[in-house]
Every structure is written in C-alpha cells, then in structure tokens.
Coordinates of C-alpha atoms in Angstrom, one line a residue:
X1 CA -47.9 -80.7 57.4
X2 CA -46.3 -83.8 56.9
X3 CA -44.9 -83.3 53.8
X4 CA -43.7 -80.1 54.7
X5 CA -41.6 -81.7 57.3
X6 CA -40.5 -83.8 55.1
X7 CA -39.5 -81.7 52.7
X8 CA -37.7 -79.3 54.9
X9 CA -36.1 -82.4 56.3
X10 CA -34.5 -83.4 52.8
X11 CA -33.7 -79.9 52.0
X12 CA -31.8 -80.1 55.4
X13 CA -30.0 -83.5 54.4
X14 CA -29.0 -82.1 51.1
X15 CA -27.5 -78.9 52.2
X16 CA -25.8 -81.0 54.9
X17 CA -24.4 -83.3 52.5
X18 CA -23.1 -80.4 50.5
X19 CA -21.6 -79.0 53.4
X20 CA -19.5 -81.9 54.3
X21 CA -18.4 -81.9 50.9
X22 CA -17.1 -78.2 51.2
X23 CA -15.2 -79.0 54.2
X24 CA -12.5 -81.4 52.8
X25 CA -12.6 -79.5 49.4
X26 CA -11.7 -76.3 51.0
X27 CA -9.0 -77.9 53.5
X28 CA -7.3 -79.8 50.1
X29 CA -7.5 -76.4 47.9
X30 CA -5.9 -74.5 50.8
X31 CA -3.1 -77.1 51.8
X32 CA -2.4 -78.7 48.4
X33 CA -3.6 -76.7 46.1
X34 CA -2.3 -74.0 43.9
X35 CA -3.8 -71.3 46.1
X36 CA -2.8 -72.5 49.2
X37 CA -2.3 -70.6 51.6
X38 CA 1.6 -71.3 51.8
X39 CA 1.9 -69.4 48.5
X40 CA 0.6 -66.7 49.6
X41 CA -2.6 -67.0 48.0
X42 CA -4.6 -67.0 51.3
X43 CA -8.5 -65.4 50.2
X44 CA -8.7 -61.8 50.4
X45 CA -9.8 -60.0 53.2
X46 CA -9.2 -60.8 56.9
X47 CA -7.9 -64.1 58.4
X48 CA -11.5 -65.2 59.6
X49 CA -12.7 -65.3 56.0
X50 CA -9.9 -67.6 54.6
X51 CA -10.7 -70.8 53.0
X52 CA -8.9 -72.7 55.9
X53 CA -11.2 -71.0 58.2
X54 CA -14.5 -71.7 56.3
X55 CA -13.6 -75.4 56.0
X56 CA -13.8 -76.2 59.9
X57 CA -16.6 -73.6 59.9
X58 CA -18.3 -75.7 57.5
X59 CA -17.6 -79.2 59.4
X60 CA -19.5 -77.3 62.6
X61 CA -22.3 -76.3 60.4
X62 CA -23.0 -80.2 58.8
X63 CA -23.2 -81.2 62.5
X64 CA -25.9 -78.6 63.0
X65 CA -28.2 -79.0 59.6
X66 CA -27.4 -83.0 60.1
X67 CA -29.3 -82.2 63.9
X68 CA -32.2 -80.3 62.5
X69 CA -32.2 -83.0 59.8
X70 CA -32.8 -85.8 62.0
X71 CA -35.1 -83.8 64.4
X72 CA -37.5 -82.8 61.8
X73 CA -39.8 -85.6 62.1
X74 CA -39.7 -89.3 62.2
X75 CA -36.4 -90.5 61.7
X76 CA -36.2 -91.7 58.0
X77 CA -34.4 -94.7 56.8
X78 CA -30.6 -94.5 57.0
X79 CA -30.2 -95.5 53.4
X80 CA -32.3 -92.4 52.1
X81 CA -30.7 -90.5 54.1
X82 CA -27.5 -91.8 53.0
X83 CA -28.8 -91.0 49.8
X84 CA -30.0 -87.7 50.0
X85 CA -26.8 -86.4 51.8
X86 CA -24.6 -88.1 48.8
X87 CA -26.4 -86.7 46.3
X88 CA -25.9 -83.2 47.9
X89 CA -22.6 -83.6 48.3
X90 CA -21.6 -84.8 45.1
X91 CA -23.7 -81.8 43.3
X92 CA -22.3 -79.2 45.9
X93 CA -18.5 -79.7 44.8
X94 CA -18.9 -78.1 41.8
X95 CA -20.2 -74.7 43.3
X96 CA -18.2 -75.2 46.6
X97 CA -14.6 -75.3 44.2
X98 CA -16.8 -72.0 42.6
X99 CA -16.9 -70.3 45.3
X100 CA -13.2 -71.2 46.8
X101 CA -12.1 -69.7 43.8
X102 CA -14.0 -66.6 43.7
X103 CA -12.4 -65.9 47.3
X104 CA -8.8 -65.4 46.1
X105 CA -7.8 -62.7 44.0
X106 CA -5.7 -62.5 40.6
X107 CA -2.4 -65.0 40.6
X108 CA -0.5 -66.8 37.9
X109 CA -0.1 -70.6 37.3
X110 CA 3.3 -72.4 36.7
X111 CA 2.2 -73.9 32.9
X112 CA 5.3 -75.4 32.4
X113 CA 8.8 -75.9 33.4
X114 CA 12.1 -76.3 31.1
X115 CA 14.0 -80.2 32.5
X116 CA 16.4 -80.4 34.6
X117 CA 20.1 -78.7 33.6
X118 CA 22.5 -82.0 32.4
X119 CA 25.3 -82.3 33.1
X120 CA 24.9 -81.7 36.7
X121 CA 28.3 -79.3 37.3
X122 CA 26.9 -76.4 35.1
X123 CA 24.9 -73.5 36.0
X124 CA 23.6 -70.5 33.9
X125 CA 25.7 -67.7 33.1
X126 CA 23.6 -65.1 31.8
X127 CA 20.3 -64.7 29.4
X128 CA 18.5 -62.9 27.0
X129 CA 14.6 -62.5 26.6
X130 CA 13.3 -61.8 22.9
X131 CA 9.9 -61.2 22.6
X132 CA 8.6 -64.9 22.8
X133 CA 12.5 -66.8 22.9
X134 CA 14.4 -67.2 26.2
X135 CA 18.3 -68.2 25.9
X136 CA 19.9 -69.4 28.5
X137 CA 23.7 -69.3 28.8
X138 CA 25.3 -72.1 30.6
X139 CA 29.2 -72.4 30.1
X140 CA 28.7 -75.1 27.4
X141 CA 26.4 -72.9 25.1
X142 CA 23.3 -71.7 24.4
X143 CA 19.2 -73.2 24.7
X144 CA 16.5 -71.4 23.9
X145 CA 12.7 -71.7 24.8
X146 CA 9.5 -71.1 23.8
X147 CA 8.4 -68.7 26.4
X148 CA 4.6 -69.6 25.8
X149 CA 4.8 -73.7 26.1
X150 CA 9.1 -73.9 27.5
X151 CA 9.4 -76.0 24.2
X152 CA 13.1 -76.4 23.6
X153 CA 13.9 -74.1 19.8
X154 CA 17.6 -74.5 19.4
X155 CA 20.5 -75.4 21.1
X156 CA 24.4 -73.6 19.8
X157 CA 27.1 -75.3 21.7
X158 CA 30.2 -73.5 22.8
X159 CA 33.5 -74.9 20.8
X160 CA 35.5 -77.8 22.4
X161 CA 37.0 -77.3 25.4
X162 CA 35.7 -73.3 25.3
X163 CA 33.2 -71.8 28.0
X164 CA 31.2 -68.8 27.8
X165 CA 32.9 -65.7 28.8
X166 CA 30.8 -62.9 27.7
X167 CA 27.4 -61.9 26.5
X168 CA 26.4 -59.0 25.3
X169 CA 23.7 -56.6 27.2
X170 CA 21.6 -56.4 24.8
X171 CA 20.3 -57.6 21.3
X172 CA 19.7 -56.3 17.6
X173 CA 18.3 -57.8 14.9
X174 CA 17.4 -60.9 16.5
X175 CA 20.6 -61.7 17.2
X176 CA 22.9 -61.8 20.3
X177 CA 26.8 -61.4 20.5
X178 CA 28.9 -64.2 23.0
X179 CA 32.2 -64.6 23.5
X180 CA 34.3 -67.8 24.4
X181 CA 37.4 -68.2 26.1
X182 CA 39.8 -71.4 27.0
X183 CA 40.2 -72.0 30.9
X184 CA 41.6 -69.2 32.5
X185 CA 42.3 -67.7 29.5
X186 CA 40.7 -64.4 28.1
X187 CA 37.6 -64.0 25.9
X188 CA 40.0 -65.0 22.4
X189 CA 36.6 -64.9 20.3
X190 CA 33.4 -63.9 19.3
X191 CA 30.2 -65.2 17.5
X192 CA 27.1 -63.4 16.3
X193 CA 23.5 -66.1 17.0
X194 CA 20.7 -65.7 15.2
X195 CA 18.3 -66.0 17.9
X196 CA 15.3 -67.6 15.8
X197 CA 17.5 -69.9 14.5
X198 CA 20.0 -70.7 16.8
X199 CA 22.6 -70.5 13.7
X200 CA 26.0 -68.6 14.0
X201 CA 26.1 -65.4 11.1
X202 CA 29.7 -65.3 12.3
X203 CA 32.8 -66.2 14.4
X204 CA 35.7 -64.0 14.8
X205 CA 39.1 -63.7 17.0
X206 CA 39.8 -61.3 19.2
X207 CA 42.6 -60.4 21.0
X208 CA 41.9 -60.6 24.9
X209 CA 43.2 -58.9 27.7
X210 CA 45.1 -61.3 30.0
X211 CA 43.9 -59.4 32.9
X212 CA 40.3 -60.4 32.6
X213 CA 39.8 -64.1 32.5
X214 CA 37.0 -65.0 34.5
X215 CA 33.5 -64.8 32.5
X216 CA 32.1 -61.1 32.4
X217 CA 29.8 -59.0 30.8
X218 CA 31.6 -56.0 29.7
X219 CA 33.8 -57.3 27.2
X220 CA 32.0 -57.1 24.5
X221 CA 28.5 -55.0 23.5
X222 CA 25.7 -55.1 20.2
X223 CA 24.9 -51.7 18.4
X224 CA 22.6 -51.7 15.3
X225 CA 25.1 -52.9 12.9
X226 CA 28.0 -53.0 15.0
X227 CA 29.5 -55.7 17.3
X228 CA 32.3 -53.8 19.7
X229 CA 35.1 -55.9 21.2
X230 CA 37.5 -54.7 24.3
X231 CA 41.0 -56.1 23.5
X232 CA 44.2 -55.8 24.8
X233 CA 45.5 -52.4 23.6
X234 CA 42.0 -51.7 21.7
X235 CA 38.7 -51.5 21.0
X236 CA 37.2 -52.9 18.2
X237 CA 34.0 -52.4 16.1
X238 CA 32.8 -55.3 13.6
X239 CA 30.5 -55.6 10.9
X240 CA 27.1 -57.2 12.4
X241 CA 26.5 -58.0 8.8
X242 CA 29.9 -60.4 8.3
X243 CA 31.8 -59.7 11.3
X244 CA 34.5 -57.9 8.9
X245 CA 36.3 -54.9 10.6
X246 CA 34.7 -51.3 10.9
X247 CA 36.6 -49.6 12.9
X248 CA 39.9 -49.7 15.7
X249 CA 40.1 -47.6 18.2
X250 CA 44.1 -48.0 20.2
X251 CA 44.2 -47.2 23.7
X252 CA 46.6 -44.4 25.2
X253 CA 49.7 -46.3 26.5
X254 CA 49.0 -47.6 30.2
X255 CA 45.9 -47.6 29.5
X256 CA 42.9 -50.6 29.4
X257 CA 39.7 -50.8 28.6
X258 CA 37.8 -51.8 31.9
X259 CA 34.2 -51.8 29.8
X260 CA 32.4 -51.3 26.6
X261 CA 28.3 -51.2 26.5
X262 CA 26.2 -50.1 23.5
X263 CA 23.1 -48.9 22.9
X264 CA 21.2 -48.8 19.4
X265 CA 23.8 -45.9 18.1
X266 CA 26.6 -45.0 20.9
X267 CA 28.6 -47.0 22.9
X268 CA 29.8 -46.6 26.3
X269 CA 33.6 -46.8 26.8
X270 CA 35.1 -47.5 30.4
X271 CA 39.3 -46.4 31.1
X272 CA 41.8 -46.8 33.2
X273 CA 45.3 -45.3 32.9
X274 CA 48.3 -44.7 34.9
X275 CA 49.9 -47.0 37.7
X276 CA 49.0 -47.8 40.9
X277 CA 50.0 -45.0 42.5
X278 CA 48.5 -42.3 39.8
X279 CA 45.4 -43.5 38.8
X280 CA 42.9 -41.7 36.4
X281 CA 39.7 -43.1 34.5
X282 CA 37.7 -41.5 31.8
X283 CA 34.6 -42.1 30.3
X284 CA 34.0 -42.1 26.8
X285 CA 30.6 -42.1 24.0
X286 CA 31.8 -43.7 20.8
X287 CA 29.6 -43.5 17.4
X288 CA 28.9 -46.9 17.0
X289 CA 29.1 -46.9 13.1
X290 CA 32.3 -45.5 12.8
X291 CA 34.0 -45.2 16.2
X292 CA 34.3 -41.5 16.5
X293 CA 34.4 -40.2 20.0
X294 CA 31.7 -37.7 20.8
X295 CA 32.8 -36.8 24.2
X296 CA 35.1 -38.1 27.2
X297 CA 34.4 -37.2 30.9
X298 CA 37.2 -37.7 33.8
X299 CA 35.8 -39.6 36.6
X300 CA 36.4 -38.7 40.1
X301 CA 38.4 -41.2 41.6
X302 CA 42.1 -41.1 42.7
X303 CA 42.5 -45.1 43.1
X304 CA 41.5 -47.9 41.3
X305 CA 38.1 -49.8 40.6
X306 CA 36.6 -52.1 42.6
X307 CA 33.3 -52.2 41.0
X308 CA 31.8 -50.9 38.2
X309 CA 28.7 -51.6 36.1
X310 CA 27.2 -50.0 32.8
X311 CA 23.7 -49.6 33.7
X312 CA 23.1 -47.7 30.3
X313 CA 24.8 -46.6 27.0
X314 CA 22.4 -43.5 26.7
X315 CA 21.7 -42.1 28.8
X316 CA 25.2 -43.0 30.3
X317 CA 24.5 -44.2 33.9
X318 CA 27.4 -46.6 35.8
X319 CA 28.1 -47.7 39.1
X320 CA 31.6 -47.2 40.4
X321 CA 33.2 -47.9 44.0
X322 CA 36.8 -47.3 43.6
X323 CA 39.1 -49.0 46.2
X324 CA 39.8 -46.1 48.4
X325 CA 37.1 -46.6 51.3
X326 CA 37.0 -43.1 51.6
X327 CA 36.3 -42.3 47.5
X328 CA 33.6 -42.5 44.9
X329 CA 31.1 -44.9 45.6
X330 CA 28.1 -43.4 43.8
X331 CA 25.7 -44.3 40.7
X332 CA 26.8 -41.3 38.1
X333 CA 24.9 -40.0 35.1
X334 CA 25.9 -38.4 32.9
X335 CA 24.6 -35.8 30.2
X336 CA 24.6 -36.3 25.6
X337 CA 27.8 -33.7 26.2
X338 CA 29.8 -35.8 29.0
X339 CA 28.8 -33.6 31.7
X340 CA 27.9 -35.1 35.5
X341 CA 24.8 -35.0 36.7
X342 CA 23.8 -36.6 39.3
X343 CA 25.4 -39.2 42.6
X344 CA 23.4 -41.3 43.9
X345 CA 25.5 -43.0 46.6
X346 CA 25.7 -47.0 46.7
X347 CA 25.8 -46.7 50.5
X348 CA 24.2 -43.7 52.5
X349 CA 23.1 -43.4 56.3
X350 CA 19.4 -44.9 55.4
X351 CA 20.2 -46.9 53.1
X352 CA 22.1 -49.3 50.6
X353 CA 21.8 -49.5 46.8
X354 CA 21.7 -53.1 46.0
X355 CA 21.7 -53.4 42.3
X356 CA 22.4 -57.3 42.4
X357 CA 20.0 -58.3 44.9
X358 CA 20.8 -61.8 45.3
X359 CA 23.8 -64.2 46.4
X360 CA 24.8 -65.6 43.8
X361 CA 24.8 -64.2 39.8
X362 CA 24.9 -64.7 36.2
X363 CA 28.7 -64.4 35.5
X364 CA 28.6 -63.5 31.7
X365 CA 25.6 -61.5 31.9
X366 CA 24.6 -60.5 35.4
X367 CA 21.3 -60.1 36.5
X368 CA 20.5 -56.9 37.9
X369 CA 18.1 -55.7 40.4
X370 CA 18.0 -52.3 39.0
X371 CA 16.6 -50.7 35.9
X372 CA 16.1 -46.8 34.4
X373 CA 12.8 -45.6 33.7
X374 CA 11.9 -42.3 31.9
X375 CA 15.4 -40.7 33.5
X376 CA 15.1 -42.7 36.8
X377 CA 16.9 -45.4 38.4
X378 CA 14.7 -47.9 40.0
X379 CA 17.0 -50.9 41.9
X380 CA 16.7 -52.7 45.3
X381 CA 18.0 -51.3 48.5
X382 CA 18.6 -52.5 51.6
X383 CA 18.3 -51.3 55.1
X384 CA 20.6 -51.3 57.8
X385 CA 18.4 -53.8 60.0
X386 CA 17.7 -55.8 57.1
X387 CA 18.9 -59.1 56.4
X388 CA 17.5 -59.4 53.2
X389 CA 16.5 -56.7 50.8
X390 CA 13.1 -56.0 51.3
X391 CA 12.7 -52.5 49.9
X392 CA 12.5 -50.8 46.3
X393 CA 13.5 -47.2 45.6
X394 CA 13.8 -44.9 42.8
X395 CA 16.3 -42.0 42.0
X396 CA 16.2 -39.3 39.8
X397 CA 19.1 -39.2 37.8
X398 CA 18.9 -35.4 36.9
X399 CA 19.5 -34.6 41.1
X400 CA 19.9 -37.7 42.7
X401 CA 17.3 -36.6 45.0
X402 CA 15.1 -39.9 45.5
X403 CA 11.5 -40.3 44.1
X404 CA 10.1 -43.1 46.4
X405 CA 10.3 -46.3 47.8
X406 CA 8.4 -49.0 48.3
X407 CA 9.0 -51.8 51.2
X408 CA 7.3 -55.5 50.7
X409 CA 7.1 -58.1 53.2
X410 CA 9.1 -60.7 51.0
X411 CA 12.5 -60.5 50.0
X412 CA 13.0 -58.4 46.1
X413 CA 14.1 -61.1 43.5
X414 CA 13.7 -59.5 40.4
X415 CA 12.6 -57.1 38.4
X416 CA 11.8 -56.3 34.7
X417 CA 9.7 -53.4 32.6
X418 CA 6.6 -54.9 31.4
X419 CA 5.5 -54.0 27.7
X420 CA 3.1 -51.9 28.9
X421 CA 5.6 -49.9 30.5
X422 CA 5.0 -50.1 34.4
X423 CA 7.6 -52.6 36.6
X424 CA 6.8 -56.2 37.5
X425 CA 8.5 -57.1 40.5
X426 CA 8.9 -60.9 42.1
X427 CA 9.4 -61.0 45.4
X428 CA 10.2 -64.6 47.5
X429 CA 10.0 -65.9 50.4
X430 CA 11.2 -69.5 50.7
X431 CA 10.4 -71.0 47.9
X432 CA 7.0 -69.2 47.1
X433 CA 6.8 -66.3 44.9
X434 CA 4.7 -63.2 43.9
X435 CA 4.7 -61.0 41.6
X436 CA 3.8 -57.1 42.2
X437 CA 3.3 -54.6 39.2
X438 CA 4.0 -50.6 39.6
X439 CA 3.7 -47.5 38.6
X440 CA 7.5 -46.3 37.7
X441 CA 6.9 -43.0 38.6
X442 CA 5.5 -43.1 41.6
X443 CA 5.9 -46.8 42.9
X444 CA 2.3 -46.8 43.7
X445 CA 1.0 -51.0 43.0
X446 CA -1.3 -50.9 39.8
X447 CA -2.9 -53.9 40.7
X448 CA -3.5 -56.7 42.9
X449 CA 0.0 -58.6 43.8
X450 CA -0.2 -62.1 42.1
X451 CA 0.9 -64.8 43.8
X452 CA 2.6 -68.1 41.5
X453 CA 1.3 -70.9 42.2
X454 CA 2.4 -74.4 41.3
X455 CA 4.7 -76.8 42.9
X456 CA 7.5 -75.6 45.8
X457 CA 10.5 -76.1 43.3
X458 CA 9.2 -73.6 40.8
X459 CA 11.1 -70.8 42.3
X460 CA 14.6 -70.7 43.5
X461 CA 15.5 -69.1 47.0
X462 CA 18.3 -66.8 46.1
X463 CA 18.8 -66.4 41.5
X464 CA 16.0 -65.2 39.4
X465 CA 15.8 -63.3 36.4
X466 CA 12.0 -61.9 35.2
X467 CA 10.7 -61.5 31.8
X468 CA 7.6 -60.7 30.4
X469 CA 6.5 -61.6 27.1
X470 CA 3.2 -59.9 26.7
X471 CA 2.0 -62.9 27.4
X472 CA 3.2 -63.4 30.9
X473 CA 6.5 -63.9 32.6
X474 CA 8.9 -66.3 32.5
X475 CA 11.5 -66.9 35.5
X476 CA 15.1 -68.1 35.1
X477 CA 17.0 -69.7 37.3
X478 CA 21.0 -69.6 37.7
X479 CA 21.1 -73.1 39.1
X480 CA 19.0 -75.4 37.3
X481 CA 20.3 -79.0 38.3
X482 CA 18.7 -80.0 41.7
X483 CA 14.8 -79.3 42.8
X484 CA 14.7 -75.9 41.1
X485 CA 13.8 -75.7 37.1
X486 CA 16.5 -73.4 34.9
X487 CA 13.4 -71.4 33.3
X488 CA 9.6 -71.6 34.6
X489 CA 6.8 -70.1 32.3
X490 CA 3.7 -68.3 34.9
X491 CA 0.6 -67.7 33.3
X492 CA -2.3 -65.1 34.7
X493 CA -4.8 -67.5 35.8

C-alpha cells in the first residue's frame, strides 16, 4: 500500500513538473515565437484552445497535481521532490514544444532576408522573378538573388549619372530589357541583361519622347526575338540577338505612342492623335518579328488619358480612365480581330477596381494587384466603406459580368499565379502577413491560409510584390532602407 502511494505520489511530482514546464514554454512560443499569436498563427480552433490559453491552464493544473502530490502520503524530502519535479520537467519540454506545434496549422518561415538597400536615398523601381532569380530594380541598377538562400548572383549598374526609367513587363530567353534616362530627361537608351549572368548582350540608343520623363513601364516591351522601343515619332523593333534594327514603324503626324507591351509573338500598341480639343486613340497588334499591324481598334474616349495600363498583349486587356469625369473609365478586352468585348468599369455603385492596391509603387515596373486567368481578370477592389482594400474579385472578360469575390479580414498586398496554376494571395495587417492560395475560377481557398512567421520587419505595411518559385515565395519590398528587408525568402514550414 505504501509503495503504491508512493509511486502514485512520484508519478504525480513528475507530471507536475512537466506541467510547469509547459506553462512558460507555451507563453514564450505564443508571445515570441514564430507562431505567435500576433502573426496570426494563433492554434486552430476556438479561442479557449489556443496555446495562450493552455499555458495559464497548465499553471492551475501544476498547483493541483503539486496538491495531490504532497497529500499522498508522508511528505517526502524537499530535495527528491525537487528532483523528481526537475526531471519531469526537463523531459516534458520536448513533447510539450510537440504538441504546441501540432496545434497550429500549415505557415511558412522567413529563411532569409536580402541586407539592407545602401545608399539610403534609393528605393526599388520594379522587378522580375525568373524561376529561381529575383532582380530588383533600384534607380542605380540591377541585383539579383537567389530565391532559395537570398544569396546575392550579380549586380549590373546603371551608367554614370543614368537612372532606371523603364523595364520591360516581361522576359524571354533569360533575359530582361531596361532602359536608362539622364535626370528629367527621356528613356535615351536601352540594354538587353542576361539574367543568369548579370552581363549586358547589348546597349542601344533610342530616341525618347520628351513628354515622358519620369520612370515608366510602357516604354519599352520583350517579344521572343524582339525588343520594341516607343520613340518620339516611332516605334521601333530590335534584334534580341544583337540589338540591330528589325523593323520601324512612324507614327501618323500628331500622333504619339502612349504604350507598347508584348507578349511571346504580338505586341500591343497604345495612340493618341489629334489636339486637345479633338482627341482620338487607337489600339493596335503588331507582329512582333516583323512589325506588321494585324489589326487597330478606335477606343471610346473623346478626351485625353489619364490612366492607362496594358494588363496583357494577348489577349489584349487595358485599363483606361480618360480625363472627362463623365467618359471611359472601364477595363476593355479585346478579341484576336480588334473587336471589343467586354467593360468592366474601374468604379461602379458596389465597388472599385483597384489594380495597384497599395500607396506607394514600383515606378519602372509597377506592381499590380490584378492578374488574367484562363480569360478572367482577377484584381483587388475596394468597397465604399472601406479604408483599405480588403476584398478580391474576378471578371469575365468575354461579358464583364463578375465571377466572384472573395473578402479577407486583412488588407490584399499582393498577388501572383502559382506554378501549379491556382492564385497565392498575401494579405497584411501591420506588419504581419499571410498568405491565402485559390482556386481561380471560383475563388474558393484550396487550402489552409499560411501565416509568415519570422521577425516584425519581414513584411512592409503598404509595397509588396509575391513570387513563387516552386519552391516557395519570395516577397519584395519597394523601400528597402529602414526596418523592412528589399526581398524576404518564406519557406512552408
């Protein structure tokens, strides 16, 4: 009988001991850890079963099995019972942090984090993700990382007393097409990178338009084999191979070339012609070998631009808000033959299209909140209550009719097609952010969101563009110099 008692007694210390252990464990994983609950990364399930929770449960339940403990029996001597609670406590930690974890569901880890941007006066001004390489753009050139470690590959610095002014929207061949331009000057020329090496294939000059001197993305575009160019009075197609000429292409008089995209074999022309007063813009698909036009579309406004983005080459899809209040304001799309289909208004009575979600922006390649998926546009919108855009919605841009939406309790950040063709989405709030993955066509979440966890500065509060790898995703940051990295590489844990 004894024995018993004394064995249920030093069960009792042991399980006590292991208890106490559980309790700071738990209160330092949820506070300081990379699941606390600040990141979002609270345990699943209701609020009584969160870590935070069970750690003063478990401070209550070492006073209890400490009582039984002690009551069962003669009191023993303090040292083995010192001993006995020790040596469950230290052999408890291991299932206790177990356990913890098993409470919290999928999220990814902050693995590393590109150094600070030096000098301290630049910012980013647009990137490109390529399969495994991230470039950054900052005025004084380009840097690229190792998306798996953020080990720095190359650097390819912009010529003296030159900024970046332009980037094209998308690469070939491993390589990416920038432009440069003096201070408050136009883009005057253009290189071709070699993106695994950070080597220039060629530099060539270009003859800007005085009218467009602050940096901007639709000055220049890549096809496969062919770098396009807006100039003054033309646009121009060069060689990817050498950078020799291909093919000119002279604006009507009173005309100009607002923007030129590309995809792999068309690109996307953007004009405006006439005077203030009698204003028309066309739209144009170019073969991008040779610079043939294979059709031209008049667009519907009667005033001129006040915003306009090339969302894609083919299908052709822009956004246009002319400067009459009372005229085209609309995301068009457009058919292989130049006709219209559909309108999707950039402001309606439930909502507003917010296809650069953020504050702030890349300036020579901005980063969009918006993509096209399988013949719908997916971008951010906001609603009239809103402060911040909260809210994801897709269009059909056969009809314009709308497909779904999707509202999260964080503000939308980013997002980016995964490889395995669904959407990754970050959201923020503060300086803590999750990641959500969807189902394009129906917005429905294919999987658990995932929070990142790591240290506060890992995300910035307004500028983010999201990659994914195949790996995992990297984040980029416009402002890079103060508490918040320029690139961040999250891992699934």
């Amino acid at each position: 009988m004894i024995n018993g008692i004394r064995a249920a007694k030093g069960a009792a210390l042991a399980a006590a001991g292991a208890v106490l252990g559980w309790a700071p464990l738990f209160l330092v994983l949820n506070l300081a850890g990379p699941n606390r609950c600040g990141a979002g990364a609270c345990p699943s399930g209701s609020d009584a079963a969160n870590g935070l929770t069970l750690a003063f449960f478990f401070l209550g339940l070492f006073g209890t099995l400490g009582a039984v403990a002690w009551a069962a029996g003669e009191p023993w001597r303090r040292r083995r019972i010192l001993g006995i609670a020790g040596c469950g406590l230290l052999l408890g930690l291991a299932p206790g942090w177990f356990w913890h974890e098993s409470l919290h569901g999928p999220r990814l880890d902050a693995v590393w984090a590109a150094p600070p941007d030096r000098p301290s006066d630049v910012r980013g001004v647009g990137n490109w993700g390529v399969g495994t390489t991230l470039v950054r753009a900052r005025p004084d050139g380009l840097t690229a990382y190792n998306t798996r470690d953020g080990q720095e590959r190359w650097t390819f610095a912009a010529p003296p007393r030159q900024s970046v002014c332009a980037m094209s929207s998308r690469t070939a061949g491993g390589t990416g097409l920038v432009g440069f331009a003096a201070h408050g000057k136009p883009c005057a020329a253009v290189a071709l990178v070699d993106l695994s090496t950070g080597r220039q294939r060629w530099r060539q000059p270009v003859a800007g338009d005085g009218r467009f001197t602050e940096p901007t993305d639709d000055r220049i575009a890549l096809a496969d084999g062919t770098a396009v160019v807006a100039e003054d009075t033309a646009v121009r197609g060069l060689k990817s191979a050498d950078g020799g000429r291909s093919w000119r292409r002279t604006l009507d008089r009173g005309c100009q070339a607002l923007s030129v995209d590309a995809s792999a074999a068309r690109v996307l022309l953007v004009e405006q012609c006439g005077t203030r007063d009698s204003v028309r813009m066309r739209l144009g698909s170019l073969d991008a070998r040779t610079g043939e036009p294979r059709w031209s579309a008049r667009l519907p406004v009667a005033s001129r631009w006040e915003q306009l983005y090339v969302l894609s080459a083919e299908p052709a899809v822009i956004a246009l808000r002319e400067s009459d209040k009372r005229g085209t304001a609309a995301v068009l799309s457009f058919d292989d033959k130049g006709r219209r289909r559909a309108a999707v208004p950039l402001s309606g009575r439930r909502e507003d299209v917010m296809l650069r979600a953020g504050t702030y922006d890349f300036a020579a390649r901005p980063a969009l909140a918006a993509t096209i998926v399988d013949d719908v546009l997916v971008t951010a919108v906001r609603r009239p209550a809103d402060h911040d855009v909260h809210r994801l919605a897709a269009y059909s841009l056969a009809d314009g009719t709308t497909r779904w939406d999707r509202s999260f309790k964080d503000a939308v950040a980013a997002l980016t097609r995964r490889p395995d063709g669904g959407l990754a989405v970050l959201t923020r709030s503060g300086s803590d952010g999750t990641v959500h993955r969807l189902d394009p066509r129906t917005g429905a979440a294919s999987g658990e969101p995932e929070p990142v966890g790591g240290e506060d500065e890992l995300v910035e509060i307004w500028t983010s563009e999201l990659y994914h790898d195949g790996h995992g995703y990297t984040v980029v940051n416009r402002d890079g110099t103060d508490d918040n990295p320029p690139a961040f590489g999250a891992r699934p844990r």
